Amino acid sequence: SGLFDMFKYCSVGTGTTAPANGQTSLVSSIASVQKSSSSNSNLGSPTYAAQYNSVYTFSQGAVTGNIAEFGVGWASGGGSLFSRCLIVDNSGSPTTLTLTSINQLTIYYRLTLTPSLVDVTGTVSLSSINYSYTARLANANTFFSANGDFDNWNGGSMSPFSGIQDA
């Protein structure tokens, strides 16, 4: 349990509408599978980005038809998603992946978190007294803790990368 539960399941579907902020389910889910394996790492200097990689392998023939969307989340069935994506071609245009009963679908999902490495300054008021502060990332090279959670997160950017392989 914990932070990485949000990567526990991958669901695929046929929906073609563009992903929207706050969307927590697939448009039309047809199959789900639990994570096959995962790994995480800190990329070190100069960005200290943390990467979490998940692999989802569906049984042969478990996914058939024209797949247009997939999502990663806490539950099977295409709901409670952390992330939803459309399948795109090499130009970034939405497309479908046609699978038959002889195909086995494997999805590789990578989340990259890049912390802010610049100082953040501001003022906070406590008991009507203003205090200036400077906040900065500490222990950037230990961005992942031993239990797999993100330590020392101080803002930054998130960049999902997804790869689909038709075995």
Short mmCIF file of N, CA and C in Angstrom, two decimals:
data_model
loop_
_atom_site.label_atom_id
_atom_site.label_comp_id
_atom_site.label_asym_id
_atom_site.label_seq_id
_atom_site.Cartn_x
_atom_site.Cartn_y
_atom_site.Cartn_z
N SER A 1 0.84 -1.19 0.00
CA SER A 1 0.00 0.00 0.00
C SER A 1 0.87 1.23 0.00
N GLY A 2 0.24 2.38 -0.14
CA GLY A 2 0.99 3.62 -0.14
C GLY A 2 0.88 4.34 -1.46
N LEU A 3 1.84 5.21 -1.68
CA LEU A 3 1.84 6.07 -2.85
C LEU A 3 1.72 5.29 -4.16
N PHE A 4 2.41 4.17 -4.27
CA PHE A 4 2.45 3.48 -5.55
C PHE A 4 1.22 2.63 -5.82
N ASP A 5 0.23 2.61 -4.91
CA ASP A 5 -1.04 1.96 -5.21
C ASP A 5 -1.72 2.61 -6.41
N MET A 6 -1.42 3.87 -6.68
CA MET A 6 -2.06 4.54 -7.81
C MET A 6 -1.60 3.96 -9.15
N PHE A 7 -0.61 3.09 -9.13
CA PHE A 7 -0.13 2.42 -10.33
C PHE A 7 -0.51 0.94 -10.36
N LYS A 8 -1.40 0.51 -9.48
CA LYS A 8 -1.68 -0.92 -9.29
C LYS A 8 -2.32 -1.58 -10.51
N TYR A 9 -3.21 -0.88 -11.19
CA TYR A 9 -3.94 -1.46 -12.32
C TYR A 9 -3.79 -0.61 -13.57
N CYS A 10 -3.87 -1.28 -14.71
CA CYS A 10 -3.93 -0.62 -16.00
C CYS A 10 -5.19 -1.13 -16.70
N SER A 11 -5.94 -0.21 -17.26
CA SER A 11 -7.15 -0.55 -17.99
C SER A 11 -7.05 0.00 -19.39
N VAL A 12 -7.65 -0.70 -20.34
CA VAL A 12 -7.68 -0.25 -21.74
C VAL A 12 -9.13 -0.15 -22.19
N GLY A 13 -9.35 0.71 -23.20
CA GLY A 13 -10.71 0.91 -23.67
C GLY A 13 -10.76 1.45 -25.08
N THR A 14 -11.98 1.78 -25.49
CA THR A 14 -12.22 2.22 -26.85
C THR A 14 -12.58 3.69 -26.96
N GLY A 15 -12.60 4.42 -25.87
CA GLY A 15 -12.96 5.84 -25.89
C GLY A 15 -11.96 6.68 -26.65
N THR A 16 -12.46 7.69 -27.33
CA THR A 16 -11.59 8.53 -28.17
C THR A 16 -11.60 10.01 -27.79
N THR A 17 -12.34 10.37 -26.75
CA THR A 17 -12.35 11.78 -26.35
C THR A 17 -11.02 12.15 -25.70
N ALA A 18 -10.62 13.39 -25.88
CA ALA A 18 -9.35 13.85 -25.32
C ALA A 18 -9.37 13.80 -23.80
N PRO A 19 -8.25 13.41 -23.16
CA PRO A 19 -8.19 13.42 -21.70
C PRO A 19 -8.44 14.83 -21.16
N ALA A 20 -9.07 14.91 -20.00
CA ALA A 20 -9.38 16.20 -19.38
C ALA A 20 -8.93 16.19 -17.93
N ASN A 21 -8.52 17.35 -17.42
CA ASN A 21 -8.16 17.47 -16.01
C ASN A 21 -9.33 17.01 -15.16
N GLY A 22 -9.04 16.25 -14.13
CA GLY A 22 -10.08 15.76 -13.23
C GLY A 22 -10.78 14.49 -13.69
N GLN A 23 -10.46 14.02 -14.87
CA GLN A 23 -11.08 12.80 -15.38
C GLN A 23 -10.50 11.60 -14.64
N THR A 24 -11.36 10.77 -14.06
CA THR A 24 -10.88 9.66 -13.23
C THR A 24 -11.30 8.30 -13.74
N SER A 25 -11.79 8.22 -14.98
CA SER A 25 -12.15 6.92 -15.53
C SER A 25 -11.99 6.93 -17.04
N LEU A 26 -11.87 5.72 -17.60
CA LEU A 26 -11.85 5.60 -19.04
C LEU A 26 -13.24 5.91 -19.57
N VAL A 27 -13.32 6.29 -20.85
CA VAL A 27 -14.62 6.55 -21.47
C VAL A 27 -15.36 5.22 -21.67
N SER A 28 -14.63 4.19 -22.12
CA SER A 28 -15.25 2.90 -22.39
C SER A 28 -14.26 1.77 -22.13
N SER A 29 -14.17 1.32 -20.89
CA SER A 29 -13.21 0.29 -20.49
C SER A 29 -13.63 -1.09 -20.99
N ILE A 30 -12.63 -1.87 -21.47
CA ILE A 30 -12.94 -3.24 -21.89
C ILE A 30 -12.09 -4.30 -21.19
N ALA A 31 -10.97 -3.93 -20.60
CA ALA A 31 -10.13 -4.92 -19.91
C ALA A 31 -9.20 -4.21 -18.92
N SER A 32 -8.85 -4.92 -17.84
CA SER A 32 -7.92 -4.41 -16.84
C SER A 32 -6.98 -5.52 -16.41
N VAL A 33 -5.81 -5.12 -15.93
CA VAL A 33 -4.84 -6.08 -15.42
C VAL A 33 -4.05 -5.42 -14.30
N GLN A 34 -3.61 -6.24 -13.35
CA GLN A 34 -2.78 -5.74 -12.26
C GLN A 34 -1.34 -5.64 -12.73
N LYS A 35 -0.59 -4.75 -12.14
CA LYS A 35 0.82 -4.50 -12.49
C LYS A 35 1.61 -5.80 -12.44
N SER A 36 2.44 -6.03 -13.47
CA SER A 36 3.30 -7.21 -13.55
C SER A 36 4.61 -7.00 -12.80
N SER A 37 5.19 -5.80 -12.97
CA SER A 37 6.45 -5.48 -12.30
C SER A 37 6.61 -3.97 -12.27
N SER A 38 7.56 -3.52 -11.44
CA SER A 38 7.83 -2.08 -11.35
C SER A 38 9.25 -1.85 -10.85
N SER A 39 9.74 -0.65 -11.09
CA SER A 39 11.04 -0.24 -10.59
C SER A 39 11.04 1.27 -10.43
N ASN A 40 11.96 1.79 -9.62
CA ASN A 40 12.09 3.24 -9.50
C ASN A 40 13.55 3.60 -9.37
N SER A 41 13.85 4.85 -9.70
CA SER A 41 15.23 5.29 -9.61
C SER A 41 15.29 6.81 -9.52
N ASN A 42 16.42 7.32 -9.07
CA ASN A 42 16.71 8.74 -9.08
C ASN A 42 17.78 8.94 -10.14
N LEU A 43 17.54 9.84 -11.09
CA LEU A 43 18.46 10.03 -12.21
C LEU A 43 19.70 10.84 -11.83
N GLY A 44 19.72 11.42 -10.63
CA GLY A 44 20.90 12.15 -10.18
C GLY A 44 21.08 13.48 -10.89
N SER A 45 22.27 14.03 -10.75
CA SER A 45 22.61 15.34 -11.30
C SER A 45 22.53 15.30 -12.82
N PRO A 46 22.06 16.32 -13.49
CA PRO A 46 21.76 17.64 -12.98
C PRO A 46 20.30 17.87 -12.59
N THR A 47 19.37 16.95 -12.91
CA THR A 47 17.95 17.22 -12.66
C THR A 47 17.41 16.59 -11.39
N TYR A 48 18.02 15.51 -10.93
CA TYR A 48 17.56 14.75 -9.77
C TYR A 48 16.12 14.26 -9.95
N ALA A 49 15.75 14.03 -11.19
CA ALA A 49 14.40 13.53 -11.48
C ALA A 49 14.26 12.11 -10.94
N ALA A 50 13.07 11.82 -10.47
CA ALA A 50 12.75 10.47 -10.00
C ALA A 50 11.86 9.82 -11.05
N GLN A 51 12.15 8.55 -11.35
CA GLN A 51 11.34 7.82 -12.32
C GLN A 51 10.73 6.60 -11.67
N TYR A 52 9.46 6.36 -11.99
CA TYR A 52 8.76 5.15 -11.56
C TYR A 52 8.27 4.46 -12.82
N ASN A 53 8.67 3.21 -13.02
CA ASN A 53 8.33 2.44 -14.21
C ASN A 53 7.44 1.27 -13.83
N SER A 54 6.35 1.09 -14.56
CA SER A 54 5.44 -0.04 -14.35
C SER A 54 5.26 -0.80 -15.65
N VAL A 55 5.08 -2.12 -15.53
CA VAL A 55 4.81 -2.97 -16.67
C VAL A 55 3.50 -3.69 -16.41
N TYR A 56 2.62 -3.68 -17.40
CA TYR A 56 1.31 -4.33 -17.31
C TYR A 56 1.18 -5.29 -18.48
N THR A 57 1.06 -6.59 -18.20
CA THR A 57 0.97 -7.60 -19.25
C THR A 57 -0.39 -8.28 -19.19
N PHE A 58 -1.16 -8.12 -20.23
CA PHE A 58 -2.46 -8.77 -20.36
C PHE A 58 -2.24 -10.17 -20.93
N SER A 59 -3.06 -11.12 -20.54
CA SER A 59 -2.97 -12.47 -21.09
C SER A 59 -3.28 -12.44 -22.59
N GLN A 60 -2.70 -13.40 -23.30
CA GLN A 60 -2.97 -13.50 -24.74
C GLN A 60 -4.47 -13.60 -24.96
N GLY A 61 -4.99 -12.76 -25.86
CA GLY A 61 -6.41 -12.77 -26.20
C GLY A 61 -7.31 -12.04 -25.22
N ALA A 62 -6.75 -11.51 -24.12
CA ALA A 62 -7.58 -10.82 -23.12
C ALA A 62 -8.07 -9.46 -23.63
N VAL A 63 -7.35 -8.89 -24.58
CA VAL A 63 -7.73 -7.59 -25.14
C VAL A 63 -7.89 -7.77 -26.64
N THR A 64 -9.11 -7.60 -27.12
CA THR A 64 -9.38 -7.69 -28.56
C THR A 64 -10.19 -6.49 -29.00
N GLY A 65 -10.03 -6.13 -30.26
CA GLY A 65 -10.76 -4.99 -30.82
C GLY A 65 -9.84 -3.82 -31.06
N ASN A 66 -10.44 -2.65 -31.23
CA ASN A 66 -9.70 -1.42 -31.51
C ASN A 66 -9.52 -0.63 -30.22
N ILE A 67 -8.33 -0.67 -29.68
CA ILE A 67 -8.01 -0.01 -28.42
C ILE A 67 -7.59 1.43 -28.73
N ALA A 68 -8.19 2.40 -28.02
CA ALA A 68 -7.89 3.80 -28.28
C ALA A 68 -7.42 4.55 -27.03
N GLU A 69 -7.64 3.98 -25.84
CA GLU A 69 -7.31 4.67 -24.60
C GLU A 69 -6.79 3.67 -23.57
N PHE A 70 -6.03 4.18 -22.63
CA PHE A 70 -5.67 3.37 -21.47
C PHE A 70 -5.45 4.29 -20.28
N GLY A 71 -5.51 3.69 -19.10
CA GLY A 71 -5.32 4.47 -17.90
C GLY A 71 -4.70 3.63 -16.81
N VAL A 72 -4.08 4.30 -15.85
CA VAL A 72 -3.43 3.65 -14.72
C VAL A 72 -4.09 4.18 -13.45
N GLY A 73 -4.41 3.28 -12.52
CA GLY A 73 -5.06 3.73 -11.31
C GLY A 73 -5.11 2.71 -10.21
N TRP A 74 -5.94 3.01 -9.20
CA TRP A 74 -6.04 2.23 -7.98
C TRP A 74 -6.90 0.98 -8.12
N ALA A 75 -7.79 0.94 -9.11
CA ALA A 75 -8.77 -0.16 -9.19
C ALA A 75 -8.89 -0.67 -10.61
N SER A 76 -9.33 -1.91 -10.74
CA SER A 76 -9.58 -2.48 -12.06
C SER A 76 -10.92 -1.94 -12.57
N GLY A 77 -11.19 -2.12 -13.83
CA GLY A 77 -12.46 -1.70 -14.40
C GLY A 77 -12.45 -0.33 -15.04
N GLY A 78 -11.31 0.33 -15.08
CA GLY A 78 -11.20 1.61 -15.77
C GLY A 78 -11.63 2.81 -14.96
N GLY A 79 -11.91 2.65 -13.66
CA GLY A 79 -12.27 3.77 -12.80
C GLY A 79 -11.16 4.05 -11.81
N SER A 80 -11.29 5.08 -11.03
CA SER A 80 -10.30 5.48 -10.02
C SER A 80 -8.91 5.62 -10.64
N LEU A 81 -8.84 6.35 -11.75
CA LEU A 81 -7.58 6.52 -12.46
C LEU A 81 -6.73 7.65 -11.90
N PHE A 82 -5.44 7.42 -11.94
CA PHE A 82 -4.44 8.45 -11.67
C PHE A 82 -4.10 9.16 -12.97
N SER A 83 -4.13 8.42 -14.09
CA SER A 83 -3.71 8.95 -15.38
C SER A 83 -4.50 8.27 -16.49
N ARG A 84 -4.94 9.06 -17.48
CA ARG A 84 -5.61 8.52 -18.66
C ARG A 84 -4.93 9.09 -19.90
N CYS A 85 -4.71 8.23 -20.90
CA CYS A 85 -4.04 8.64 -22.13
C CYS A 85 -4.78 8.07 -23.33
N LEU A 86 -4.66 8.76 -24.45
CA LEU A 86 -5.09 8.20 -25.73
C LEU A 86 -3.87 7.56 -26.38
N ILE A 87 -4.09 6.54 -27.16
CA ILE A 87 -3.02 5.94 -27.95
C ILE A 87 -2.78 6.85 -29.14
N VAL A 88 -1.51 7.20 -29.37
CA VAL A 88 -1.16 8.12 -30.45
C VAL A 88 -0.12 7.49 -31.37
N ASP A 89 -0.07 7.98 -32.60
CA ASP A 89 0.92 7.51 -33.56
C ASP A 89 2.23 8.29 -33.38
N ASN A 90 3.19 8.05 -34.25
CA ASN A 90 4.50 8.71 -34.13
C ASN A 90 4.42 10.23 -34.27
N SER A 91 3.35 10.74 -34.86
CA SER A 91 3.16 12.19 -35.02
C SER A 91 2.40 12.80 -33.85
N GLY A 92 1.96 11.95 -32.91
CA GLY A 92 1.20 12.44 -31.77
C GLY A 92 -0.29 12.53 -32.01
N SER A 93 -0.76 12.01 -33.14
CA SER A 93 -2.19 12.04 -33.45
C SER A 93 -2.87 10.80 -32.88
N PRO A 94 -4.08 10.96 -32.31
CA PRO A 94 -4.81 9.81 -31.77
C PRO A 94 -5.03 8.74 -32.84
N THR A 95 -4.89 7.49 -32.43
CA THR A 95 -5.08 6.37 -33.34
C THR A 95 -5.62 5.19 -32.54
N THR A 96 -5.85 4.09 -33.20
CA THR A 96 -6.27 2.87 -32.50
C THR A 96 -5.26 1.77 -32.74
N LEU A 97 -5.26 0.83 -31.83
CA LEU A 97 -4.42 -0.36 -31.92
C LEU A 97 -5.37 -1.53 -32.05
N THR A 98 -5.32 -2.24 -33.17
CA THR A 98 -6.23 -3.36 -33.41
C THR A 98 -5.58 -4.65 -32.93
N LEU A 99 -6.25 -5.32 -31.99
CA LEU A 99 -5.74 -6.55 -31.41
C LEU A 99 -6.73 -7.68 -31.65
N THR A 100 -6.19 -8.87 -31.88
CA THR A 100 -7.04 -10.06 -32.07
C THR A 100 -6.71 -11.07 -30.98
N SER A 101 -7.37 -12.21 -31.01
CA SER A 101 -7.20 -13.22 -29.95
C SER A 101 -5.79 -13.81 -29.92
N ILE A 102 -4.99 -13.61 -30.95
CA ILE A 102 -3.62 -14.14 -30.93
C ILE A 102 -2.62 -13.16 -30.34
N ASN A 103 -3.06 -11.92 -30.06
CA ASN A 103 -2.16 -10.89 -29.54
C ASN A 103 -2.11 -10.90 -28.01
N GLN A 104 -0.94 -10.50 -27.50
CA GLN A 104 -0.76 -10.27 -26.08
C GLN A 104 -0.26 -8.84 -25.92
N LEU A 105 -0.98 -8.05 -25.14
CA LEU A 105 -0.68 -6.64 -24.98
C LEU A 105 0.15 -6.41 -23.72
N THR A 106 1.26 -5.68 -23.87
CA THR A 106 2.07 -5.26 -22.73
C THR A 106 2.18 -3.74 -22.80
N ILE A 107 1.88 -3.08 -21.69
CA ILE A 107 1.98 -1.62 -21.61
C ILE A 107 3.08 -1.26 -20.62
N TYR A 108 3.97 -0.37 -21.04
CA TYR A 108 5.04 0.15 -20.20
C TYR A 108 4.68 1.59 -19.85
N TYR A 109 4.63 1.89 -18.57
CA TYR A 109 4.24 3.23 -18.11
C TYR A 109 5.37 3.80 -17.26
N ARG A 110 5.78 5.01 -17.58
CA ARG A 110 6.85 5.68 -16.81
C ARG A 110 6.36 7.05 -16.36
N LEU A 111 6.49 7.31 -15.08
CA LEU A 111 6.21 8.63 -14.53
C LEU A 111 7.53 9.23 -14.09
N THR A 112 7.82 10.44 -14.57
CA THR A 112 9.03 11.15 -14.18
C THR A 112 8.63 12.39 -13.39
N LEU A 113 9.18 12.52 -12.21
CA LEU A 113 8.96 13.69 -11.36
C LEU A 113 10.26 14.47 -11.29
N THR A 114 10.22 15.71 -11.71
CA THR A 114 11.41 16.56 -11.71
C THR A 114 11.22 17.67 -10.68
N PRO A 115 12.01 17.64 -9.60
CA PRO A 115 11.85 18.65 -8.56
C PRO A 115 12.38 20.01 -9.00
N SER A 116 11.83 21.04 -8.39
CA SER A 116 12.34 22.39 -8.61
C SER A 116 13.68 22.51 -7.87
N LEU A 117 14.70 22.98 -8.57
CA LEU A 117 16.03 23.10 -7.97
C LEU A 117 16.37 24.55 -7.63
N VAL A 118 15.40 25.44 -7.80
CA VAL A 118 15.64 26.85 -7.48
C VAL A 118 15.01 27.18 -6.13
N ASP A 119 15.61 28.13 -5.45
CA ASP A 119 15.06 28.57 -4.17
C ASP A 119 13.69 29.20 -4.38
N VAL A 120 12.82 28.98 -3.41
CA VAL A 120 11.51 29.62 -3.37
C VAL A 120 11.49 30.51 -2.14
N THR A 121 11.14 31.78 -2.34
CA THR A 121 11.11 32.71 -1.21
C THR A 121 9.70 33.24 -1.03
N GLY A 122 9.43 33.70 0.17
CA GLY A 122 8.13 34.26 0.45
C GLY A 122 8.05 34.77 1.87
N THR A 123 6.84 35.07 2.26
CA THR A 123 6.58 35.56 3.60
C THR A 123 5.41 34.80 4.19
N VAL A 124 5.53 34.46 5.45
CA VAL A 124 4.44 33.80 6.16
C VAL A 124 4.15 34.62 7.41
N SER A 125 2.85 34.71 7.75
CA SER A 125 2.45 35.48 8.92
C SER A 125 2.01 34.53 10.02
N LEU A 126 2.66 34.65 11.18
CA LEU A 126 2.32 33.85 12.35
C LEU A 126 2.05 34.80 13.51
N SER A 127 0.88 34.70 14.09
CA SER A 127 0.50 35.58 15.21
C SER A 127 0.73 37.04 14.87
N SER A 128 0.33 37.41 13.65
CA SER A 128 0.43 38.79 13.15
C SER A 128 1.86 39.29 12.98
N ILE A 129 2.82 38.38 12.98
CA ILE A 129 4.22 38.75 12.72
C ILE A 129 4.62 38.11 11.40
N ASN A 130 5.16 38.93 10.50
CA ASN A 130 5.60 38.42 9.20
C ASN A 130 7.03 37.90 9.28
N TYR A 131 7.24 36.72 8.70
CA TYR A 131 8.56 36.10 8.65
C TYR A 131 8.88 35.80 7.19
N SER A 132 10.07 36.16 6.78
CA SER A 132 10.54 35.80 5.44
C SER A 132 11.14 34.41 5.48
N TYR A 133 11.01 33.67 4.37
CA TYR A 133 11.59 32.33 4.32
C TYR A 133 12.21 32.08 2.95
N THR A 134 13.14 31.13 2.94
CA THR A 134 13.70 30.59 1.71
C THR A 134 13.59 29.08 1.82
N ALA A 135 12.96 28.46 0.84
CA ALA A 135 12.81 27.00 0.82
C ALA A 135 13.62 26.45 -0.34
N ARG A 136 14.28 25.32 -0.10
CA ARG A 136 15.03 24.67 -1.17
C ARG A 136 15.01 23.17 -0.96
N LEU A 137 15.18 22.45 -2.05
CA LEU A 137 15.20 21.00 -2.02
C LEU A 137 16.42 20.51 -1.26
N ALA A 138 16.23 19.55 -0.38
CA ALA A 138 17.34 18.95 0.36
C ALA A 138 17.43 17.47 0.00
N ASN A 139 18.61 16.93 0.06
CA ASN A 139 18.84 15.50 -0.21
C ASN A 139 18.25 15.07 -1.55
N ALA A 140 18.49 15.86 -2.59
CA ALA A 140 17.90 15.60 -3.90
C ALA A 140 18.26 14.22 -4.45
N ASN A 141 19.42 13.71 -4.08
CA ASN A 141 19.84 12.40 -4.60
C ASN A 141 19.14 11.24 -3.91
N THR A 142 18.34 11.52 -2.90
CA THR A 142 17.55 10.47 -2.22
C THR A 142 16.07 10.75 -2.40
N PHE A 143 15.70 11.17 -3.59
CA PHE A 143 14.33 11.55 -3.89
C PHE A 143 13.36 10.40 -3.65
N PHE A 144 13.78 9.17 -3.82
CA PHE A 144 12.99 8.00 -3.47
C PHE A 144 13.49 7.50 -2.13
N SER A 145 12.56 7.18 -1.23
CA SER A 145 12.96 6.63 0.06
C SER A 145 13.00 5.12 -0.02
N ALA A 146 13.47 4.49 1.02
CA ALA A 146 13.60 3.03 1.04
C ALA A 146 12.25 2.34 0.89
N ASN A 147 11.16 2.97 1.34
CA ASN A 147 9.85 2.33 1.22
C ASN A 147 9.17 2.66 -0.09
N GLY A 148 9.87 3.32 -1.00
CA GLY A 148 9.32 3.57 -2.32
C GLY A 148 8.54 4.86 -2.46
N ASP A 149 8.41 5.64 -1.41
CA ASP A 149 7.69 6.91 -1.52
C ASP A 149 8.65 8.01 -1.94
N PHE A 150 8.09 9.11 -2.40
CA PHE A 150 8.90 10.26 -2.80
C PHE A 150 9.21 11.08 -1.57
N ASP A 151 10.49 11.16 -1.21
CA ASP A 151 10.92 12.03 -0.12
C ASP A 151 11.28 13.39 -0.73
N ASN A 152 11.23 14.41 0.06
CA ASN A 152 11.77 15.72 -0.31
C ASN A 152 11.10 16.35 -1.52
N TRP A 153 9.84 16.03 -1.80
CA TRP A 153 9.17 16.62 -2.95
C TRP A 153 8.88 18.08 -2.66
N ASN A 154 9.34 18.97 -3.53
CA ASN A 154 9.18 20.40 -3.33
C ASN A 154 8.70 21.04 -4.63
N GLY A 155 7.64 20.47 -5.21
CA GLY A 155 7.14 21.00 -6.47
C GLY A 155 7.98 20.54 -7.63
N GLY A 156 7.65 20.99 -8.80
CA GLY A 156 8.37 20.59 -9.99
C GLY A 156 7.38 20.16 -11.04
N SER A 157 7.79 19.27 -11.93
CA SER A 157 6.89 18.87 -13.01
C SER A 157 6.77 17.36 -13.07
N MET A 158 5.65 16.91 -13.61
CA MET A 158 5.40 15.49 -13.79
C MET A 158 5.30 15.23 -15.29
N SER A 159 5.94 14.17 -15.77
CA SER A 159 5.92 13.87 -17.18
C SER A 159 5.68 12.39 -17.40
N PRO A 160 4.43 12.00 -17.76
CA PRO A 160 4.19 10.59 -18.01
C PRO A 160 4.72 10.18 -19.39
N PHE A 161 5.29 9.01 -19.47
CA PHE A 161 5.71 8.42 -20.73
C PHE A 161 5.06 7.05 -20.79
N SER A 162 4.49 6.72 -21.90
CA SER A 162 3.86 5.42 -22.05
C SER A 162 4.35 4.76 -23.32
N GLY A 163 4.55 3.48 -23.24
CA GLY A 163 4.91 2.71 -24.42
C GLY A 163 4.03 1.49 -24.49
N ILE A 164 3.60 1.13 -25.66
CA ILE A 164 2.75 -0.05 -25.84
C ILE A 164 3.48 -1.00 -26.75
N GLN A 165 3.50 -2.27 -26.35
CA GLN A 165 4.13 -3.29 -27.17
C GLN A 165 3.15 -4.38 -27.46
N ASP A 166 3.00 -4.72 -28.73
CA ASP A 166 2.14 -5.82 -29.16
C ASP A 166 3.06 -7.01 -29.40
N ALA A 167 3.03 -7.98 -28.45
CA ALA A 167 3.95 -9.13 -28.55
C ALA A 167 3.47 -10.15 -29.56
#
